[in-house]
Tab-separated table of C-alpha atoms in Angstrom:
chain	number	residue	atom	x	y	z
A	1	MET	CA	49.741	84.470	101.511
A	2	MET	CA	52.994	83.063	100.110
A	3	SER	CA	52.990	82.127	96.438
A	4	ASP	CA	53.307	78.535	95.249
A	5	ALA	CA	56.829	79.291	94.010
A	6	ILE	CA	58.068	80.657	97.356
A	7	ARG	CA	56.541	77.765	99.313
A	8	LEU	CA	58.027	75.212	96.927
A	9	LEU	CA	61.493	76.803	97.044
A	10	ALA	CA	61.492	76.842	100.855
A	11	GLU	CA	60.627	73.134	100.902
A	12	LEU	CA	63.290	72.218	98.325
A	13	ARG	CA	66.005	74.087	100.215
A	14	LYS	CA	65.437	71.983	103.313
A	15	GLY	CA	67.392	69.219	101.600
A	16	ARG	CA	71.149	69.217	101.098
A	17	ARG	CA	71.138	68.448	97.370
A	18	GLN	CA	71.625	70.947	94.597
A	19	THR	CA	69.938	68.603	92.106
A	20	VAL	CA	66.308	67.615	92.725
A	21	ILE	CA	64.717	64.809	90.700
A	22	ARG	CA	61.120	64.655	89.402
A	23	ALA	CA	59.931	62.215	92.083
A	24	GLU	CA	61.084	64.556	94.846
A	25	LEU	CA	59.419	67.510	93.138
A	26	LEU	CA	56.110	65.639	93.064
A	27	VAL	CA	56.358	64.652	96.729
A	28	CYS	CA	56.943	68.308	97.698
A	29	ALA	CA	54.137	69.523	95.443
A	30	ARG	CA	51.593	67.016	96.806
A	31	SER	CA	52.394	68.001	100.391
A	32	LEU	CA	52.117	71.719	99.616
A	33	PHE	CA	49.371	72.082	97.039
A	34	LEU	CA	46.952	69.227	97.894
A	35	GLU	CA	45.757	69.112	94.279
A	36	SER	CA	44.366	66.129	92.400
A	37	ASP	CA	46.825	64.170	90.260
A	38	LYS	CA	45.442	65.768	87.096
A	39	GLN	CA	45.776	69.333	88.380
A	40	LEU	CA	49.118	68.905	90.112
A	41	PRO	CA	51.477	68.982	87.050
A	42	ARG	CA	50.064	72.307	85.839
A	43	ARG	CA	50.443	73.974	89.231
A	44	LEU	CA	53.908	72.535	89.774
A	45	ARG	CA	55.094	73.560	86.295
A	46	ALA	CA	53.871	77.138	86.875
A	47	ALA	CA	55.744	77.343	90.193
A	48	LEU	CA	58.935	75.986	88.592
A	49	GLU	CA	58.752	78.540	85.779
A	50	ASP	CA	58.325	81.342	88.332
A	51	LEU	CA	61.414	80.108	90.205
A	52	GLN	CA	63.451	79.966	87.014
A	53	GLY	CA	62.262	83.469	86.171
A	54	ASN	CA	63.615	84.891	89.439
A	55	GLY	CA	66.882	82.945	89.181
A	56	SER	CA	66.263	80.511	92.060
A	57	ILE	CA	66.461	77.330	89.945
A	58	ARG	CA	67.656	76.178	86.559
A	59	LEU	CA	65.327	74.123	84.327
A	60	PRO	CA	66.602	72.015	81.434
A	61	SER	CA	66.095	73.368	77.921
A	62	ILE	CA	62.597	72.635	76.617
A	63	ARG	CA	64.261	71.607	73.358
A	64	ASN	CA	66.011	68.760	75.157
A	65	LYS	CA	63.244	66.175	74.879
A	66	GLU	CA	65.093	63.584	76.971
A	67	ALA	CA	65.194	65.992	79.919
A	68	TRP	CA	61.389	66.187	80.202
A	69	ASP	CA	58.723	63.672	81.180
A	70	ARG	CA	56.015	64.109	78.557
A	71	SER	CA	53.587	61.651	80.125
A	72	THR	CA	51.981	64.571	81.992
A	73	VAL	CA	50.287	67.734	80.771
A	74	PRO	CA	52.202	69.973	80.830
A	75	PRO	CA	55.529	68.052	80.734
A	76	LEU	CA	57.659	68.063	83.898
A	77	PRO	CA	61.483	68.064	84.067
A	78	HIS	CA	63.267	64.875	85.081
A	79	GLN	CA	65.415	67.029	87.352
A	80	ILE	CA	66.134	70.664	88.253
A	81	SER	CA	69.166	72.449	89.720
A	82	LEU	CA	68.861	74.713	92.747
A	83	ARG	CA	70.992	77.833	92.555
A	84	ALA	CA	73.091	78.741	95.591
A	85	VAL	CA	71.640	81.262	98.014
A	86	PRO	CA	73.712	84.465	97.753
A	87	LYS	CA	75.704	85.068	100.929
A	88	GLU	CA	74.900	88.252	102.756
A	89	ARG	CA	78.018	90.340	103.234
A	90	LYS	CA	78.393	92.417	106.364
A	91	GLN	CA	78.952	96.084	105.807
A	92	ARG	CA	82.100	97.402	107.449
A	93	SER	CA	80.121	99.759	109.642
A	94	GLU	CA	78.146	96.812	111.098
A	95	ALA	CA	81.129	95.009	112.638
A	96	ALA	CA	81.135	95.282	116.441
A	97	TRP	CA	84.750	94.466	117.211
A	98	THR	CA	85.712	93.029	120.595
A	99	PRO	CA	88.851	94.615	122.112
A	100	GLU	CA	90.829	91.451	121.332
A	101	PHE	CA	90.050	91.761	117.587
A	102	ALA	CA	89.974	95.548	117.249
A	103	PHE	CA	93.101	95.329	115.075
A	104	ALA	CA	90.941	93.827	112.293
A	105	SER	CA	89.178	97.161	111.724
A	106	ARG	CA	92.380	98.390	110.068
A	107	ILE	CA	92.603	95.524	107.584
A	108	GLN	CA	91.616	96.537	104.048
A	109	ALA	CA	91.563	93.174	102.207
A	110	SER	CA	87.845	92.393	102.066
A	111	ALA	CA	88.059	88.570	102.130
A	112	LYS	CA	90.414	88.546	105.115
A	113	ARG	CA	88.344	91.188	106.899
A	114	ASP	CA	85.096	89.293	106.321
A	115	ALA	CA	86.720	86.183	107.803
A	116	LEU	CA	87.864	88.166	110.839
A	117	VAL	CA	84.312	89.489	111.306
A	118	ALA	CA	83.129	85.867	111.541
A	119	ILE	CA	85.981	84.933	113.910
A	120	ASN	CA	85.251	87.985	116.075
A	121	ASP	CA	81.542	87.066	116.232
A	122	HIS	CA	82.398	83.451	117.117
A	123	PHE	CA	84.714	84.665	119.894
A	124	ALA	CA	82.059	87.038	121.250
A	125	ARG	CA	79.559	84.148	121.474
A	126	ASN	CA	81.986	81.489	122.723
A	127	ARG	CA	84.395	82.998	125.238
A	128	GLY	CA	86.433	80.544	127.283
A	129	PRO	CA	87.527	78.927	129.401
A	130	TRP	CA	87.857	76.023	126.954
A	131	ASP	CA	87.797	72.446	128.186
A	132	ARG	CA	90.181	71.507	125.398
A	133	MET	CA	92.117	73.329	122.704
A	134	VAL	CA	91.832	71.898	119.188
A	135	PRO	CA	93.943	72.361	116.018
A	136	TYR	CA	92.974	75.592	114.276
A	137	ARG	CA	91.591	73.877	111.159
A	138	ILE	CA	88.823	72.440	113.366
A	139	ARG	CA	87.782	76.012	114.216
A	140	SER	CA	88.208	77.093	110.584
A	141	ALA	CA	85.704	74.405	109.559
A	142	GLN	CA	83.260	75.471	112.281
A	143	ILE	CA	83.494	79.220	111.725
A	144	LEU	CA	84.003	79.555	107.953
A	145	ASN	CA	82.684	76.193	106.648
A	146	ASP	CA	86.110	75.609	105.106
A	147	GLU	CA	88.855	73.831	107.018
A	148	LYS	CA	91.608	75.509	104.951
A	149	ALA	CA	90.246	79.079	104.948
A	150	PHE	CA	92.498	80.299	107.783
A	151	ASP	CA	95.539	79.173	105.772
A	152	ARG	CA	94.300	80.367	102.387
A	153	LEU	CA	93.574	83.861	103.740
A	154	GLY	CA	96.919	84.128	105.506
A	155	LEU	CA	95.394	84.440	108.977
A	156	ILE	CA	97.823	82.147	110.817
A	157	GLU	CA	101.166	83.376	112.135
A	158	GLY	CA	102.651	80.861	114.530
A	159	ASN	CA	100.125	80.446	117.320
A	160	THR	CA	98.349	83.731	116.562
A	161	ILE	CA	95.738	85.199	114.235
A	162	CYS	CA	97.450	87.789	112.024
A	163	GLY	CA	100.253	88.077	114.590
A	164	GLN	CA	97.826	89.949	116.873
A	165	ALA	CA	95.383	87.672	118.704
A	166	PRO	CA	96.424	84.325	120.225
A	167	LEU	CA	94.675	81.307	118.724
A	168	SER	CA	93.795	80.278	122.290
A	169	LEU	CA	91.075	82.994	122.228
A	170	ILE	CA	89.027	80.709	119.965
A	171	GLY	CA	90.080	77.500	121.700
A	172	ALA	CA	92.624	76.566	119.032
A	173	TYR	CA	96.321	75.984	118.524
A	174	ASN	CA	98.757	75.441	115.661
A	175	PRO	CA	99.883	71.805	115.955
A	176	ASP	CA	103.508	70.833	115.579
A	177	LEU	CA	104.376	68.684	112.591
A	178	PRO	CA	102.936	65.283	113.533
A	179	LEU	CA	104.902	62.201	114.372
A	180	VAL	CA	104.737	59.444	111.783
A	181	ARG	CA	103.104	57.171	114.353
A	182	GLU	CA	101.703	57.559	117.840
A	183	ASP	CA	101.085	54.407	119.866
A	184	ALA	CA	98.577	53.803	122.645
A	185	ALA	CA	98.145	51.155	125.324
A	186	ALA	CA	95.285	49.435	123.493
A	187	ALA	CA	94.371	45.757	123.529
A	188	SER	CA	93.336	46.098	119.884
A	189	THR	CA	95.673	44.851	117.152
A	190	THR	CA	94.486	47.512	114.676
A	191	VAL	CA	96.257	50.672	113.544
A	192	LEU	CA	94.519	53.709	112.055
A	193	ILE	CA	95.901	55.891	109.258
A	194	VAL	CA	94.475	59.436	109.260
A	195	GLU	CA	94.835	61.470	106.071
A	196	ASN	CA	95.131	65.064	107.338
A	197	ALA	CA	97.524	66.517	109.929
A	198	HIS	CA	95.010	68.425	112.058
A	199	ALA	CA	92.520	65.559	112.227
A	200	TYR	CA	95.429	63.237	113.028
A	201	ASP	CA	96.533	65.419	115.950
A	202	LEU	CA	93.077	65.387	117.533
A	203	ILE	CA	92.337	61.690	116.904
A	204	ALA	CA	95.773	60.592	118.154
A	205	SER	CA	95.425	62.597	121.384
A	206	LEU	CA	91.949	61.175	122.107
A	207	ASN	CA	93.101	57.662	121.203
A	208	ARG	CA	95.804	57.938	123.872
A	209	GLU	CA	93.040	58.515	126.424
A	210	LEU	CA	90.532	55.956	125.140
A	211	SER	CA	93.021	53.265	123.958
A	212	VAL	CA	90.999	52.149	120.955
A	213	TYR	CA	93.694	51.728	118.275
A	214	ARG	CA	97.128	50.260	118.938
A	215	SER	CA	98.602	53.113	116.933
A	216	VAL	CA	97.493	56.149	114.894
A	217	LEU	CA	99.552	57.052	111.820
A	218	TRP	CA	99.573	60.256	109.784
A	219	GLY	CA	98.935	59.697	106.081
A	220	GLY	CA	100.576	62.928	104.950
A	221	GLY	CA	97.515	64.309	103.110
A	222	ASN	CA	97.500	63.657	99.379
A	223	ARG	CA	101.146	62.589	99.598
A	224	VAL	CA	99.803	59.122	100.455
A	225	THR	CA	99.530	58.543	96.705
A	226	LYS	CA	103.219	59.427	96.290
A	227	ARG	CA	104.285	56.461	98.426
A	228	THR	CA	104.746	58.427	101.655
A	229	ILE	CA	103.178	55.302	103.143
A	230	SER	CA	104.520	52.128	101.571
A	231	ALA	CA	103.908	48.457	102.253
A	232	LEU	CA	107.381	48.246	103.802
A	233	SER	CA	106.841	51.203	106.143
A	234	LEU	CA	103.488	49.764	107.214
A	235	ARG	CA	104.957	46.318	107.851
A	236	ARG	CA	107.590	47.920	110.064
A	237	ALA	CA	104.929	49.919	111.938
A	238	LEU	CA	102.726	46.851	112.404
A	239	SER	CA	105.667	44.842	113.668
A	240	ALA	CA	106.823	47.586	116.030
A	241	CYS	CA	103.421	47.957	117.692
A	242	GLN	CA	102.376	44.280	117.299
A	243	ALA	CA	99.319	44.940	115.154
A	244	ASN	CA	97.885	43.067	112.171
A	245	ARG	CA	95.007	45.174	110.782
A	246	ILE	CA	95.043	48.575	109.069
A	247	GLU	CA	92.118	51.004	108.951
A	248	TYR	CA	92.005	54.335	107.140
A	249	ALA	CA	90.048	57.578	107.571
A	250	GLY	CA	90.261	60.458	105.110
A	251	ASP	CA	88.129	63.246	103.674
A	252	LEU	CA	84.738	62.077	102.460
A	253	ASP	CA	85.018	63.403	98.924
A	254	PRO	CA	85.995	61.810	95.578
A	255	GLU	CA	89.681	62.692	95.982
A	256	GLY	CA	89.823	61.348	99.535
A	257	ILE	CA	88.192	58.054	98.522
A	258	ARG	CA	90.546	57.686	95.538
A	259	ILE	CA	93.564	58.227	97.809
A	260	ALA	CA	92.386	55.372	100.032
A	261	ALA	CA	91.437	53.096	97.122
A	262	ASN	CA	94.825	53.640	95.442
A	263	LEU	CA	96.691	52.892	98.665
A	264	HIS	CA	94.571	49.753	99.149
A	265	ALA	CA	95.453	48.607	95.632
A	266	GLU	CA	99.176	49.143	96.277
A	267	LEU	CA	99.039	47.250	99.575
A	268	ALA	CA	97.060	44.404	98.015
A	269	LYS	CA	100.047	43.642	95.778
A	270	GLU	CA	101.955	42.858	98.969
A	271	GLY	CA	99.188	40.745	100.490
A	272	MET	CA	97.911	43.519	102.767
A	273	ALA	CA	94.493	45.197	103.043
A	274	LEU	CA	93.337	48.703	103.891
A	275	HIS	CA	89.948	48.770	105.639
A	276	PRO	CA	87.654	51.816	105.968
A	277	ALA	CA	87.419	53.176	109.524
A	278	SER	CA	83.683	52.562	109.535
A	279	ALA	CA	82.912	54.238	112.881
A	280	ILE	CA	84.588	57.481	111.770
A	281	TYR	CA	82.925	57.515	108.328
A	282	ARG	CA	79.556	56.774	109.953
A	283	VAL	CA	79.867	59.890	112.150
A	284	MET	CA	81.131	62.001	109.213
A	285	LEU	CA	78.057	61.122	107.148
A	286	GLU	CA	75.885	62.550	109.934
A	287	MET	CA	77.666	65.925	109.834
A	288	THR	CA	76.542	68.931	107.780
A	289	PRO	CA	78.430	68.754	104.460
A	290	PHE	CA	80.328	71.584	102.714
A	291	PRO	CA	80.015	72.474	99.033
A	292	MET	CA	83.050	71.321	97.060
A	293	ALA	CA	85.299	74.357	96.605
A	294	THR	CA	86.520	73.067	93.233
A	295	GLN	CA	85.162	70.566	90.752
A	296	GLN	CA	86.504	67.078	91.494
A	297	GLN	CA	86.698	64.135	89.150
A	298	PRO	CA	83.870	61.594	89.683
A	299	VAL	CA	84.717	58.987	92.294
A	300	GLY	CA	84.083	56.152	89.814
A	301	ASP	CA	85.002	52.593	90.822
A	302	ALA	CA	87.006	53.850	93.809
A	303	ILE	CA	83.787	54.055	95.832
A	304	ALA	CA	83.814	50.248	96.042
A	305	TRP	CA	86.554	50.630	98.692
A	306	LEU	CA	83.948	51.981	101.122
A	307	LEU	CA	81.751	49.536	103.006
A	308	GLU	CA	78.468	48.887	101.198
A	309	GLU	CA	76.440	50.609	103.933
A	310	PHE	CA	78.133	53.945	103.103
A	311	ARG	CA	78.253	53.832	99.306
A	312	ALA	CA	74.765	55.088	98.421
A	313	ASP	CA	74.866	58.047	100.847
A	314	SER	CA	78.401	58.951	99.772
A	315	ALA	CA	77.532	58.800	96.057
A	316	SER	CA	74.493	61.012	96.689
A	317	LEU	CA	76.669	63.472	98.625
A	318	PHE	CA	79.220	63.736	95.801
A	319	GLU	CA	76.610	63.975	93.042
A	320	GLY	CA	75.076	66.921	94.887
A	321	GLY	CA	78.434	68.722	94.834
A	322	HIS	CA	79.125	68.268	98.561
A	323	ARG	CA	81.897	66.843	100.718
A	324	VAL	CA	82.685	66.205	104.386
A	325	ALA	CA	86.188	67.179	105.476
A	326	GLN	CA	87.816	65.327	108.376
A	327	GLU	CA	88.195	68.633	110.182
A	328	VAL	CA	84.432	68.885	110.833
A	329	LEU	CA	84.984	66.341	113.617
A	330	ASP	CA	85.478	68.073	116.954
A	331	VAL	CA	86.159	66.419	120.317
A	332	PRO	CA	82.602	65.050	120.878
A	333	GLN	CA	82.376	63.541	117.384
A	334	VAL	CA	85.814	61.892	117.502
A	335	THR	CA	85.084	60.560	120.991
A	336	MET	CA	81.767	59.128	119.740
A	337	ALA	CA	83.460	57.471	116.762
A	338	LEU	CA	86.184	55.898	118.891
A	339	ARG	CA	83.640	54.585	121.376
A	340	GLN	CA	81.537	53.189	118.523
A	341	ARG	CA	84.676	51.460	117.253
A	342	ILE	CA	84.979	49.730	120.635
A	343	GLY	CA	81.306	48.710	120.365
A	344	ASP	CA	81.722	47.407	116.809
A	345	THR	CA	84.679	45.271	117.872
A	346	ALA	CA	82.831	43.890	120.895
A	347	ALA	CA	79.831	42.987	118.710
A	348	LYS	CA	82.038	41.115	116.224
A	349	MET	CA	83.704	39.160	119.058
A	350	THR	CA	80.271	38.196	120.411
A	351	ILE	CA	79.205	36.923	116.993
A	352	ARG	CA	82.377	34.880	116.621
A	353	GLN	CA	81.869	33.339	120.079
A	354	SER	CA	78.225	32.533	119.310
A	355	TYR	CA	79.007	30.997	115.909
A	356	PRO	CA	82.504	29.514	116.143
A	357	HIS	CA	84.086	28.436	112.847
């Protein structure tokens, strides 16, 4: 029979948060242990101490009185921190290279080789033909849970992996530098700014087919904050494509939200507004998040730029040390978001017709 500690840890790891508060601990304990309210704190505290002993969680210091609820006997922590599950590393002898990736067996750098093992395994499970090629950062997010890993590890050479295997083997390509703006034959009078180049390339190509936004613009990554996009350049773009509303979609992390909030503040000085692309953010919040690779500054007041329906979930995501990169969105997710955008617009028009002002 599994111990209380092992059962509790398995239940806690079903969630996506690294920090678990007292109320959540009690809910898990009641469902697992079926003890009376008087007996439950003692059994839960014993399980937590076992988990701290084997390094699975971190409890606050017992000397920190404010960190413990002393209304129970024994006291229970107001919150605990789950430690990350160590990643299992494949031994070199275990890699079963396909002929297309046999060159990787000669690579000595362990991080690059480990990444190629994962790419090789993905290729072995997902051989073409591909219905559609996508920018390689989409595959990097899917295979390595990090949209920038292919670049950071030096895997990309032109349209190949390490100059050996074509990116087309994994249904990917290296996009050309994006145009500043790409128009579509849409009835909408809204343009969309997309923060990152690879997400832009995919969204712009699907928007040409679905004709949701009048135009899709590339934000230039974090260069948005360095006035790559100015009020003047946006006015010219809006005039050229006969649009009057601007939406924005970026990474769902503190830095991405601050980029959007700062741009909104700059545009507001010129009597313009930057609206969140709600359909895209809604789909992103349903995706599996990534841990933040580096510590980011708290989002602070910038979160007010998001629509109210997204703020609580986004704040919870960030507080748990997680993020959702734009590159997690593949063809089905972007298509869903664009079609939801059409539905959102139709619903608003119906409301306006029903309740004319």
